[in-house]
Structure formats: structure tokens, C-alpha cells
PDB file of C-alpha atoms in Angstrom:
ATOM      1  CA  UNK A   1     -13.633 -16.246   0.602  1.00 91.00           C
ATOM      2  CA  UNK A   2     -10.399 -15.523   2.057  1.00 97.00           C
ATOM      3  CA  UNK A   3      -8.907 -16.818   5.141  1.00 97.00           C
ATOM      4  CA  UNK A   4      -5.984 -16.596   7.119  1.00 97.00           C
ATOM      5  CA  UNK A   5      -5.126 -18.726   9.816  1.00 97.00           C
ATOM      6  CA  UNK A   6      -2.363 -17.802  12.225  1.00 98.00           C
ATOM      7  CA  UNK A   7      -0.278 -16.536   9.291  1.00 98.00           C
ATOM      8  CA  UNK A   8       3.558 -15.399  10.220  1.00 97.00           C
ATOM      9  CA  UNK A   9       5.901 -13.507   7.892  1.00 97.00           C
ATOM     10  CA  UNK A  10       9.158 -12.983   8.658  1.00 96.00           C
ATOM     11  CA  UNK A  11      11.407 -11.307   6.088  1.00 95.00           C
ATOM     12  CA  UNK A  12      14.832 -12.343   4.928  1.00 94.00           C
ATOM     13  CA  UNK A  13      16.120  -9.371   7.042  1.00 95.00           C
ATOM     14  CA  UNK A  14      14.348 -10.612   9.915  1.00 94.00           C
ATOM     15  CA  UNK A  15      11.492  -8.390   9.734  1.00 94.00           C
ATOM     16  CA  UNK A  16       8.486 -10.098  11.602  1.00 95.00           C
ATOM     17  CA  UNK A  17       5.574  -8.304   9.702  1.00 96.00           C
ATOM     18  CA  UNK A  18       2.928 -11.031  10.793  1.00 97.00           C
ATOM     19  CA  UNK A  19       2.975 -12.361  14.204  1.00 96.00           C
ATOM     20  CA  UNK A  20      -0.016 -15.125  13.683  1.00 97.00           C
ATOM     21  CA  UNK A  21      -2.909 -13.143  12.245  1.00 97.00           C
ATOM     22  CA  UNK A  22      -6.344 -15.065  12.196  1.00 97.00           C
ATOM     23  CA  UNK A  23      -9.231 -14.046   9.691  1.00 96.00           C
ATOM     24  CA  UNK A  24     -12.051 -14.558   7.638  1.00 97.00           C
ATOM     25  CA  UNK A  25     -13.536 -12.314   4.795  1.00 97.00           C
ATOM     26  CA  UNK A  26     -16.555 -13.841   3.502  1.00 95.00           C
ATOM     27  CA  UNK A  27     -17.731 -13.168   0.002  1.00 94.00           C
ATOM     28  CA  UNK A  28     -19.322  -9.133  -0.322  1.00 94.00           C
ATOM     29  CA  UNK A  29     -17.807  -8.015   2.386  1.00 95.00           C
ATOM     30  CA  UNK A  30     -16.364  -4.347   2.676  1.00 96.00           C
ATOM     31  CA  UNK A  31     -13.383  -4.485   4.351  1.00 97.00           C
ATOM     32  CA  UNK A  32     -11.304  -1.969   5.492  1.00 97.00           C
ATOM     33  CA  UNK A  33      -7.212  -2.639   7.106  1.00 96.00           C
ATOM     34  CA  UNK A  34      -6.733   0.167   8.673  1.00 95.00           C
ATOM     35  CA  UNK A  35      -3.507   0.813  11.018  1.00 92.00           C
ATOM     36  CA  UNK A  36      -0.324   3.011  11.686  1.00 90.00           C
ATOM     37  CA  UNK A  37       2.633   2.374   8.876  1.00 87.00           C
ATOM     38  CA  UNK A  38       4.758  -0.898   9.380  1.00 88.00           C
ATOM     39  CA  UNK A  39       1.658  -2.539  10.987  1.00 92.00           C
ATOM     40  CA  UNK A  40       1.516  -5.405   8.091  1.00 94.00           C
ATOM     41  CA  UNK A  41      -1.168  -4.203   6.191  1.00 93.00           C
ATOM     42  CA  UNK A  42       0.641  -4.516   2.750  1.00 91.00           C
ATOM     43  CA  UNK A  43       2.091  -7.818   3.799  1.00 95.00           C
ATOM     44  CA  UNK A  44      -1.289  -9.092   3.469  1.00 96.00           C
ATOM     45  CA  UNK A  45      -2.093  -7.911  -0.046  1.00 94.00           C
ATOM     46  CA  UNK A  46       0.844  -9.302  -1.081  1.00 94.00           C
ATOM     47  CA  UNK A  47       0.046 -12.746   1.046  1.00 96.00           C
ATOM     48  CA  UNK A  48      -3.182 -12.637  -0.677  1.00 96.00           C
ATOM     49  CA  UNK A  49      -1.725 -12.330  -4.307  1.00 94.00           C
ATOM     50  CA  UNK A  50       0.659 -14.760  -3.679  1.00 95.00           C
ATOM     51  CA  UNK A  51       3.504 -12.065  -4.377  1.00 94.00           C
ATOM     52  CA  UNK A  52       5.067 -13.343  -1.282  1.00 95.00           C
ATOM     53  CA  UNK A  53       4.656 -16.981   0.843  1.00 94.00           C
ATOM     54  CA  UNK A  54       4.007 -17.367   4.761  1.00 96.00           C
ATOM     55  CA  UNK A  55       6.512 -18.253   6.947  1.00 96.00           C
ATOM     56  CA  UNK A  56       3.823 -20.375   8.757  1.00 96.00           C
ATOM     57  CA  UNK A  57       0.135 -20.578   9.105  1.00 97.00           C
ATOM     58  CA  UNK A  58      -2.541 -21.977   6.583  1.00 97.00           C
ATOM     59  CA  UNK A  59      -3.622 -18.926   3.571  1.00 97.00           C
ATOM     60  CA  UNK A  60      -6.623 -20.055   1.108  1.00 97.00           C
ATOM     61  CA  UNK A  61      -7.939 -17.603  -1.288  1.00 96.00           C
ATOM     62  CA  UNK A  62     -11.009 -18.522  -3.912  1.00 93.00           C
ATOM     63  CA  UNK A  63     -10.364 -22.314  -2.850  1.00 93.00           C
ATOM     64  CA  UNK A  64      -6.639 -21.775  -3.681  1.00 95.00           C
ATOM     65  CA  UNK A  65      -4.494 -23.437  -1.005  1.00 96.00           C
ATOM     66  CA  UNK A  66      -1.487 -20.424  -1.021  1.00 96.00           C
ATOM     67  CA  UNK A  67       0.752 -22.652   0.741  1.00 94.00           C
ATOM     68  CA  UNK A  68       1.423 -25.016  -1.697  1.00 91.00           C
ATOM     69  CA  UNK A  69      -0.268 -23.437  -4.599  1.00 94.00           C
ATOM     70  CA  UNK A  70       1.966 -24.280  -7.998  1.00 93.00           C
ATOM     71  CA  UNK A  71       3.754 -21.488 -10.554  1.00 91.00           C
ATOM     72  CA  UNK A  72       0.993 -22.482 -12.775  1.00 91.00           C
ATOM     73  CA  UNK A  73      -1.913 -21.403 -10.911  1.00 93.00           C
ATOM     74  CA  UNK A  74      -0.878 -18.331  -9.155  1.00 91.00           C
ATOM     75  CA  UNK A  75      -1.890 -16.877 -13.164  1.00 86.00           C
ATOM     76  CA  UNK A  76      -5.390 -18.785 -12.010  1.00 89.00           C
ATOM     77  CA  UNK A  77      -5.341 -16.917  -8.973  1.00 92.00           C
ATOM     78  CA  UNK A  78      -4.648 -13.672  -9.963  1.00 89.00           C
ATOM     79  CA  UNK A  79      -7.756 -13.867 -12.848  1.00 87.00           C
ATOM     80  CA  UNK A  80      -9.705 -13.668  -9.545  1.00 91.00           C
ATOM     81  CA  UNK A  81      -8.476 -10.454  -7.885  1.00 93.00           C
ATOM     82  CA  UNK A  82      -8.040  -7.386  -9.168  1.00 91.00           C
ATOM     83  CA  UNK A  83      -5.552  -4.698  -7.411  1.00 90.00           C
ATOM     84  CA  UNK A  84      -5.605  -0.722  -7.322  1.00 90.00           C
ATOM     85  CA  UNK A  85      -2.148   0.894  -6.140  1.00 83.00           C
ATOM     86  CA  UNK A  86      -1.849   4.298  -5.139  1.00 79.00           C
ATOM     87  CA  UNK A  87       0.709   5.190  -7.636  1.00 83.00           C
ATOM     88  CA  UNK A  88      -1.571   4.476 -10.744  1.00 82.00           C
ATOM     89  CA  UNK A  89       1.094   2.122 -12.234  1.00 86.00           C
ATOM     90  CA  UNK A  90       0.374   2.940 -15.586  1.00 92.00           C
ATOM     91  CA  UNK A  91       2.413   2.434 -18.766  1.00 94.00           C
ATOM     92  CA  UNK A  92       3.024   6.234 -20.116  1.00 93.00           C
ATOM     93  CA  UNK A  93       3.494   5.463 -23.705  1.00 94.00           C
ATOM     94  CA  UNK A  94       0.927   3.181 -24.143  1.00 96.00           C
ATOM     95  CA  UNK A  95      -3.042   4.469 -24.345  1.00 97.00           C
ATOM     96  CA  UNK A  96      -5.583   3.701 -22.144  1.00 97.00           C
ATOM     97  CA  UNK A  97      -6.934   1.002 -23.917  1.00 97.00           C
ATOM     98  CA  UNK A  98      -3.654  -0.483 -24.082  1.00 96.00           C
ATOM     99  CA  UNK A  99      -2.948  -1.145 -20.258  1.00 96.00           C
ATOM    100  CA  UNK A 100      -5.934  -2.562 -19.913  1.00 96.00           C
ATOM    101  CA  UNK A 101      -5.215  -4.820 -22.725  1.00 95.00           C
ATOM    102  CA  UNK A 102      -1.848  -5.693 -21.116  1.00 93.00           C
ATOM    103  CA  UNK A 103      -2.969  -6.542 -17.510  1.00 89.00           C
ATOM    104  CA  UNK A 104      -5.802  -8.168 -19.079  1.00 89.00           C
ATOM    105  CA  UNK A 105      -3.576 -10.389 -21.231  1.00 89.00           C
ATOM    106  CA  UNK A 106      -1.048 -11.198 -18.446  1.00 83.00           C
ATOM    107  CA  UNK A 107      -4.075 -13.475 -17.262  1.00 79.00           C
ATOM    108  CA  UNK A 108      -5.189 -14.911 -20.245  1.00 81.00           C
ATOM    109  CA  UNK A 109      -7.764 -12.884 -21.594  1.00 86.00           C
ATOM    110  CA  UNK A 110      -8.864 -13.778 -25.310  1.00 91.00           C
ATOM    111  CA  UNK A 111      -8.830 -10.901 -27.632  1.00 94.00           C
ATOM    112  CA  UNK A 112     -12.762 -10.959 -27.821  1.00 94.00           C
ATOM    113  CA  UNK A 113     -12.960 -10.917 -23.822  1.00 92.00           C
ATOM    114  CA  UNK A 114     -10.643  -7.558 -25.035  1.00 94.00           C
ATOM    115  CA  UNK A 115     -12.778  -5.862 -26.748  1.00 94.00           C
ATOM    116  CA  UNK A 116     -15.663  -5.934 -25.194  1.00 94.00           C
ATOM    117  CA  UNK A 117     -15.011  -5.533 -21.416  1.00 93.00           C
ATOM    118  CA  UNK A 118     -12.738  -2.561 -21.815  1.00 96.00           C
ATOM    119  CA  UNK A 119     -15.349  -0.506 -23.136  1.00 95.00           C
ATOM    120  CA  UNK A 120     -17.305  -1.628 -20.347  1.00 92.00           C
ATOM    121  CA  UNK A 121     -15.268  -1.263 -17.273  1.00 93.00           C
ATOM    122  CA  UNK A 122     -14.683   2.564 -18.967  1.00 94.00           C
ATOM    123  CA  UNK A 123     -18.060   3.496 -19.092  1.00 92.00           C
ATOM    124  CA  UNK A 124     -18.409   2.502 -15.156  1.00 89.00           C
ATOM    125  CA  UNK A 125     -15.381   4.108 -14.214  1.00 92.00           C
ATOM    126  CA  UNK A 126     -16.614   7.434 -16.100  1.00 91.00           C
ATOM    127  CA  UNK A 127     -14.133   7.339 -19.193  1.00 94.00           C
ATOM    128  CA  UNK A 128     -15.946   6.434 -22.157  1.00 94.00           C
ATOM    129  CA  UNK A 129     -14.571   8.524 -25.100  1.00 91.00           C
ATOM    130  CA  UNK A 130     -10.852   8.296 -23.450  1.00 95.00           C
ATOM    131  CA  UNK A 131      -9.743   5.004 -24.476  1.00 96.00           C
ATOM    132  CA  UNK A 132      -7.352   6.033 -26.947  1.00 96.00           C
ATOM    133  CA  UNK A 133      -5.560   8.758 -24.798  1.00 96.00           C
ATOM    134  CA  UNK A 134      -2.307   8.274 -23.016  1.00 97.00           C
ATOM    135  CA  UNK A 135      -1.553   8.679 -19.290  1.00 95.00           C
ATOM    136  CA  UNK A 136      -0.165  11.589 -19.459  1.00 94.00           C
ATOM    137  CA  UNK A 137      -3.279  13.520 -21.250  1.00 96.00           C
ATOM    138  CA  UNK A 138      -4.682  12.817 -18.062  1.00 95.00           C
ATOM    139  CA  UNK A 139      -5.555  14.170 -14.478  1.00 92.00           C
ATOM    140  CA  UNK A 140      -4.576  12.157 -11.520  1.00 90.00           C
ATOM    141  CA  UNK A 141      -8.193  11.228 -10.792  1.00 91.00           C
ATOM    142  CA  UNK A 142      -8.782  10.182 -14.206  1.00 94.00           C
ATOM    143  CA  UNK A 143      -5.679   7.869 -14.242  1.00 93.00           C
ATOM    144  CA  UNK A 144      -6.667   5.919 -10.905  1.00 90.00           C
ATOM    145  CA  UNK A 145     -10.099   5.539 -12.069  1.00 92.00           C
ATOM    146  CA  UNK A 146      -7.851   3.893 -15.485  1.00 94.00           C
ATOM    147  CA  UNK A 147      -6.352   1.886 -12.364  1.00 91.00           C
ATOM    148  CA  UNK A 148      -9.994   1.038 -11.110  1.00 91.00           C
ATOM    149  CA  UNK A 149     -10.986   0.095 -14.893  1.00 92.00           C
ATOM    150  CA  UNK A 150      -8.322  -2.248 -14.905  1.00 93.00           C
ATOM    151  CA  UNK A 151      -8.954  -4.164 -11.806  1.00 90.00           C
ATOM    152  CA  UNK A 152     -12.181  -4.486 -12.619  1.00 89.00           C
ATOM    153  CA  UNK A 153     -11.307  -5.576 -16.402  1.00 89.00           C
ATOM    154  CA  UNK A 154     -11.582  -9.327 -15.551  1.00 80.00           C
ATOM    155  CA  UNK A 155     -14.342  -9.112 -13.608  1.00 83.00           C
ATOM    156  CA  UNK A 156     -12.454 -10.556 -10.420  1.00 87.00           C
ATOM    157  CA  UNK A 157     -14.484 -11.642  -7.565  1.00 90.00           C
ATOM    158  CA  UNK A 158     -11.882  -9.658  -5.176  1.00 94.00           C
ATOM    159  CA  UNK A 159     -10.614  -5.948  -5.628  1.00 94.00           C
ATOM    160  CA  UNK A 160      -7.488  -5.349  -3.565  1.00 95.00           C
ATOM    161  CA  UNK A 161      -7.025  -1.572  -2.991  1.00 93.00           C
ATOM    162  CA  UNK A 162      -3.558  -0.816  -1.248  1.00 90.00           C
ATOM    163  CA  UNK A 163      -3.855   3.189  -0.174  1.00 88.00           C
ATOM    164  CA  UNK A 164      -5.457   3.848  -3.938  1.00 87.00           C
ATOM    165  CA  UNK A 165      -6.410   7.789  -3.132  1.00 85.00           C
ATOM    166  CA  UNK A 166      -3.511   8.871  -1.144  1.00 79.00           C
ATOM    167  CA  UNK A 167      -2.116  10.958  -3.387  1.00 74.00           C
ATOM    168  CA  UNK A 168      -4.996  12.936  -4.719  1.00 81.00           C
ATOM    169  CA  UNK A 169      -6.910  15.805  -3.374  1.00 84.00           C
ATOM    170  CA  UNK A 170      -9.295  16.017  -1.218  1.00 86.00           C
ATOM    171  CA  UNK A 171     -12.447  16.582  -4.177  1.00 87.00           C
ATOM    172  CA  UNK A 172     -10.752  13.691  -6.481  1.00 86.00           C
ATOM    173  CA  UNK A 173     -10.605  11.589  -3.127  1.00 83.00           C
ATOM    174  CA  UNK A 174     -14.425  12.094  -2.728  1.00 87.00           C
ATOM    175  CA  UNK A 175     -15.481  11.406  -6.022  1.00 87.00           C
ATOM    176  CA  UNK A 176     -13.475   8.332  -6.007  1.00 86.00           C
ATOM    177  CA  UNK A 177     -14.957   6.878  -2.839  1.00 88.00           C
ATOM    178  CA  UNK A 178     -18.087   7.472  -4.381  1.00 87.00           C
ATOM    179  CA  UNK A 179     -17.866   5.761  -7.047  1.00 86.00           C
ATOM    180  CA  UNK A 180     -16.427   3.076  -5.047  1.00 88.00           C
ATOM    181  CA  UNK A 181     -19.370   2.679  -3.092  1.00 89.00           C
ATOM    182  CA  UNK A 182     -21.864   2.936  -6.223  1.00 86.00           C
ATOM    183  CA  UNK A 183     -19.964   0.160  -7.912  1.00 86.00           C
ATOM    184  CA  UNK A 184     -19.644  -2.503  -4.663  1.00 89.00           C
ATOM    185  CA  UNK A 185     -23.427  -1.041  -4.351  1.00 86.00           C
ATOM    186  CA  UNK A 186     -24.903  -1.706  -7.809  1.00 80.00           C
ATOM    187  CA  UNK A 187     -23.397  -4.942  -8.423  1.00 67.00           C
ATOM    188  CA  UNK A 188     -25.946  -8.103  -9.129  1.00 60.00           C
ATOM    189  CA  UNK A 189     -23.024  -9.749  -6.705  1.00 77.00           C
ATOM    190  CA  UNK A 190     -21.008  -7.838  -5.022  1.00 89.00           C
ATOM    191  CA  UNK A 191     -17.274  -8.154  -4.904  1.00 91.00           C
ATOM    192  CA  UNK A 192     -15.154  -8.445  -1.930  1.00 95.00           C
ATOM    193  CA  UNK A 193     -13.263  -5.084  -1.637  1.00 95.00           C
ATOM    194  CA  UNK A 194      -9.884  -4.852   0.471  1.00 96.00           C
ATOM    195  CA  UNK A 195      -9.018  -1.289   1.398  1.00 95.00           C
ATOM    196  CA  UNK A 196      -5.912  -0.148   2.864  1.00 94.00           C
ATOM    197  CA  UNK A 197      -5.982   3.132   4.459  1.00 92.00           C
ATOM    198  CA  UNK A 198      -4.406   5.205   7.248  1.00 88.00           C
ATOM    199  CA  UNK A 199      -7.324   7.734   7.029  1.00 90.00           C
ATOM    200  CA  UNK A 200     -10.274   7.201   9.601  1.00 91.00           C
ATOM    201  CA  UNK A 201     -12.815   9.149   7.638  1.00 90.00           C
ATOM    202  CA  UNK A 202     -12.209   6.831   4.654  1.00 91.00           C
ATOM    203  CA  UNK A 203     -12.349   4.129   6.625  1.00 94.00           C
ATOM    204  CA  UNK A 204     -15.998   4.786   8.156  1.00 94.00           C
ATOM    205  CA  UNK A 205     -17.642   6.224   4.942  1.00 91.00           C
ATOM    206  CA  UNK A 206     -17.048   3.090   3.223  1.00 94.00           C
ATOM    207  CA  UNK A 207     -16.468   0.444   5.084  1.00 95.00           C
ATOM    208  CA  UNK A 208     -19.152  -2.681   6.365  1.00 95.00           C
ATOM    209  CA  UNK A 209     -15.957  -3.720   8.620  1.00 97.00           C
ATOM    210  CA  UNK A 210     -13.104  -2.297   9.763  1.00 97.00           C
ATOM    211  CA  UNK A 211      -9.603  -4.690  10.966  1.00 97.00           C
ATOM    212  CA  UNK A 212      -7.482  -2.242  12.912  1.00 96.00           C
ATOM    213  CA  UNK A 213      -3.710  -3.756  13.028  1.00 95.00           C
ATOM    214  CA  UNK A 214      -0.908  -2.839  15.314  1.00 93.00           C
ATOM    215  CA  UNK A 215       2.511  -4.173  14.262  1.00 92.00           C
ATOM    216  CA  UNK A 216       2.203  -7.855  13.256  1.00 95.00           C
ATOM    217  CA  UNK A 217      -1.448  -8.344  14.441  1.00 95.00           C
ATOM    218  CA  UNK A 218      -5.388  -6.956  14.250  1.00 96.00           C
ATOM    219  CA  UNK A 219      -6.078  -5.789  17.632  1.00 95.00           C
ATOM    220  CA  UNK A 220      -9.696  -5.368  16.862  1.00 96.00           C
ATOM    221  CA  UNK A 221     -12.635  -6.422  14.617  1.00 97.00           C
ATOM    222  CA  UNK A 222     -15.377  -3.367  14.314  1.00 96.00           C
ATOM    223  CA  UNK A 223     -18.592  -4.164  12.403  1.00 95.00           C
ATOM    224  CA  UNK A 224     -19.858  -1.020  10.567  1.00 95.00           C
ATOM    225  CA  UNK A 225     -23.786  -0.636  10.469  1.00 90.00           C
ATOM    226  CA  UNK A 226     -24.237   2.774   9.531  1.00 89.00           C
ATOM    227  CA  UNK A 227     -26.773   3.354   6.930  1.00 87.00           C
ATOM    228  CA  UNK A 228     -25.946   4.308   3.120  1.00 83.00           C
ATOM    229  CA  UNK A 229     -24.809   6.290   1.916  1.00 79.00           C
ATOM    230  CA  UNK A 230     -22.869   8.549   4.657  1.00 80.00           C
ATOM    231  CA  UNK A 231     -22.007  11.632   3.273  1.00 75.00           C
ATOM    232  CA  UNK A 232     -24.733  13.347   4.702  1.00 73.00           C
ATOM    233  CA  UNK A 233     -25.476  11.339   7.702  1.00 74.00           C
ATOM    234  CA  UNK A 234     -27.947  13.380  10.515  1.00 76.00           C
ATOM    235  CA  UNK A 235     -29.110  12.773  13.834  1.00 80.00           C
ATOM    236  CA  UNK A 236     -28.051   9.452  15.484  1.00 82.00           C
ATOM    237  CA  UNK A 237     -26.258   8.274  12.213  1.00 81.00           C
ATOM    238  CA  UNK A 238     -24.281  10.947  12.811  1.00 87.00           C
ATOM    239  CA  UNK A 239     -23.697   9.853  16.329  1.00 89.00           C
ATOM    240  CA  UNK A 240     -22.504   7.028  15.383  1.00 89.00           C
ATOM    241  CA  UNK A 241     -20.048   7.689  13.032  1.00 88.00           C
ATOM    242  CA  UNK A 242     -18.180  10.183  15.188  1.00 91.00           C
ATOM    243  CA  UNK A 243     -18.229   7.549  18.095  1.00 92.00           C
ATOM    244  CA  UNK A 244     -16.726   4.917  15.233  1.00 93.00           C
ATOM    245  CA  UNK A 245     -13.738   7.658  14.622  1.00 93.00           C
ATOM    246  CA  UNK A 246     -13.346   8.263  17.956  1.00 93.00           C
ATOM    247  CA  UNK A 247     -12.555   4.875  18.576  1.00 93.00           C
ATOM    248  CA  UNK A 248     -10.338   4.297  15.747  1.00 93.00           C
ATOM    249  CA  UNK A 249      -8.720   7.710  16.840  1.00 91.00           C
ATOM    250  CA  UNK A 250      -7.708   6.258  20.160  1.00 92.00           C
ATOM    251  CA  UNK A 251      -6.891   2.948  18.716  1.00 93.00           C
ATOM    252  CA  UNK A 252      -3.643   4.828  16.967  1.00 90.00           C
ATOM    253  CA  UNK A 253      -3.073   6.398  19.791  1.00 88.00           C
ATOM    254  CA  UNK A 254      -3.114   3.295  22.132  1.00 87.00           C
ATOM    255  CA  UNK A 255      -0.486   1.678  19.120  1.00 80.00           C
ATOM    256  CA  UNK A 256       2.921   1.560  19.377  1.00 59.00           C
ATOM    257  CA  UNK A 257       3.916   1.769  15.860  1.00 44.00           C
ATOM    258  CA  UNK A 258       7.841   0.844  15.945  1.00 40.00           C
ATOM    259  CA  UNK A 259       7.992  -2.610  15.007  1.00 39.00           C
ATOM    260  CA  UNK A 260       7.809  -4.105  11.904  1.00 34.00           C
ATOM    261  CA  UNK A 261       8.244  -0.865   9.729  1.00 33.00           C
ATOM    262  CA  UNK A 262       9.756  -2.150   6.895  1.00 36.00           C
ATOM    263  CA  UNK A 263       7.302  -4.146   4.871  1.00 42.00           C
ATOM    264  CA  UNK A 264       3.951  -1.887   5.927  1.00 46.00           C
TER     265      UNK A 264
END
């Protein structure tokens, strides 16, 4: 569970990214922060990773109190989230097996736990036979689903996605969601998913809630109840999901998105 509980931020160069946002994401839930650039969507994954402190407000994550949570146990933490950014953040020279190795031993993993989740988290991801390939002998799909391997590598009850498919095309963006969906789908229990995203589409395809933010706050809170899965969505399904993007649609429009653009 994660909750936040009228959390401020205010950067050293007096940047108020958070103006006392409230929250609760229970465990399983897909959730969606969606919102105009410089709205403090970011400043929460990094909140939530304890990459960066509040300036006031109470954080917990997976029982860990973030305001006074020790150098020792942020490592702890971070074992129990897994993060996807949308510039792959691989390591060039090293294969794929190896930066999965290296995030994986950054939080402890023994060299058994090694060797036989990698292999795993490949074959879900679609990249069994590539293990031993670098980066750069790949497409741009197949590296972020080496991104998705990765954060699913320790099996982390949370998966933090910060604007993962942003950068690919639209087929590799469709494919990705996808699988997405089939993994938080076919899971015995499912992990809590975090998804930043400007795109509205994206948004309602995957979403089971979606927290709109203007600058420094979530404005609104919009269960999503539309049946899966919604590629092909007819009738009053499909009603629904263009009256969910219609609202969303006016939402940007009704934001003014000039505050707070520094730390989005």
C-alpha cells in the first residue's frame, strides 16, 4: 500500500511541485497519473522511491515510514518496487543478462536468485534466446521490454512506470501496453502498477483508476470500470470509453499548466 498524506515538496530553487497531495493506492491497483508537464507527477515517483524527501506531510510505502526511513533501508525499500523509465537506461557494453544482474545486485540479490529469475522475467517479457546480446543489437521495443524484465527481476510488489513508451512508435507502444496488461492480468497477485502518462488513450486502455494532477495537486479521482480487454471495445463499452477521454480531454484543457514546471 502506498499513501500520501498532504505531502508538500518544495525544491531548493523554490519550486513548489506538491502543494499537499492526499492518496491511497491499495495493493493491485492500476493506477494511472495522468496530467499536463510540471504538474508533479515525477515528483511522486521519486517521493515514492525515496530519491527525494517531503518538505511536509506523512509518505509510507510497503510499511516503510519515508519520513524518517534510515540510509540502510531505503536498499529494503527499493527490493520492493521496481521502476521502468522511458529512456531504457541501459548499460551499452554490458549484455542483457548483465543489467539485469546489476540492478538485481544493487538490492541484494544472491547469485542463485541470479540465475534463475533472469531467465524468467525474459521469457515473460518475450526475450528468451536474447540474454547474451547487448543493447545495441536491439530495437527500441526490445530494449524497454529489457527495462520491463528488470523491474520485474525482483519480483517487487510495486512497478513504477514514469512515461515508459514515449519514445516508441505507435505498433511498439501497442504491443507494450499489451503485454502490460497480460502481465498485471495473469499474475496469482497482482502488482500495484504506477503509470505516468500524458496520453489519454493510454491512460483509459489500461488503467482501473485514473489521478488527473494540475500543478502541485490531483484535481480528480476517476474509477475505470470498463471491461477487459479494450482494444476492441463495441457498443456501450465503447460509449464509455470515449465519454472517459472526453473528460480527461477537457480536464487539460480546464488546467493551467504554468506552475511548477521544473520537476514534472
Amino acid at each position: 500500500m502506498i499513501r500520501l498524506r498532504d505531502i508538500h515538496k518544495e525544491y531548493p530553487n523554490g519550486t513548489k511541485a506538491l502543494k499537499g497531495v492526499s492518496m491511497q493506492i491499495d495493493d493491485g491497483d492500476f493506477v494511472f497519473l495522468v496530467g499536463p508537464s510540471g504538474s508533479g507527477k515525477s515528483t511522486i515517483i521519486k517521493l515514492i522511491t525515496a530519491e527525494i524527501a517531503p518538505t511536509k506531510g506523512k509518505l509510507m510505502v510497503n510499511g516503510y515510514n519515508l519520513n524518517d526511513i534510515s540510509e540502510k533501508q531505503i536498499p529494503l525499500l527499493r527490493r520492493t518496487i521496481g521502476v521502468v523509465f522511458q529512456d531504457f537506461r541501459l548499460i551499452e557494453k554490458k549484455t542483457v543478462f548483465e543489467n539485469i544482474e546489476v540492478a538485481m545486485r544493487a538490492v541484494g540479490a544472491t547469485t542463485s536468485e541470479i540465475r534463475r529469475r533472469i531467465p524468467y522475467v525474459l521469457g515473460l517479457v518475450g526475450l528468451t534466446g536474447k540474454s547474451r546480446q547487448l543493447p545495441t543489437q536491439l530495437s527500441g521495443g526490445e530494449q524497454q521490454r529489457v527495462a520491463i524484465a528488470r523491474a520485474l527481476a525482483m519480483d517487487a510488489d510495486i512497478l513504477l512506470l514514469d512515461e515508459p513508451f514515449g519514445a516508441l512508435d505507435a505498433k511498439i507502444r501497442l504491443e507494450l501496453q499489451q503485454l502490460l496488461e497480460q502481465l498485471w492480468c495473469s499474475g496469482e497477485k497482482r502488482k500495484t502498477v504506477i503509470f505516468v502518462t500524458h496520453d489519454i488513450r493510454e491512460a483509459v486502455q489500461l488503467a482501473s483508476r485514473i489521478l488527473f494532477m494540475a500543478p502541485g495537486k490531483i484535481v480528480a479521482d476517476i474509477p475505470v470500470d470498463l471491461p477487459r480487454p479494450r482494444q476492441q471495445l463495441l457498443g456501450e463499452g465503447a460509449q464509455m470509453r470515449k465519454q472517459l477521454q472526453d473528460r480527461l480531454l477537457q480536464l487539460f484543457y480546464d488546467t493551467d499548466g504554468t506552475e511548477a514546471t521544473d520537476e514534472g
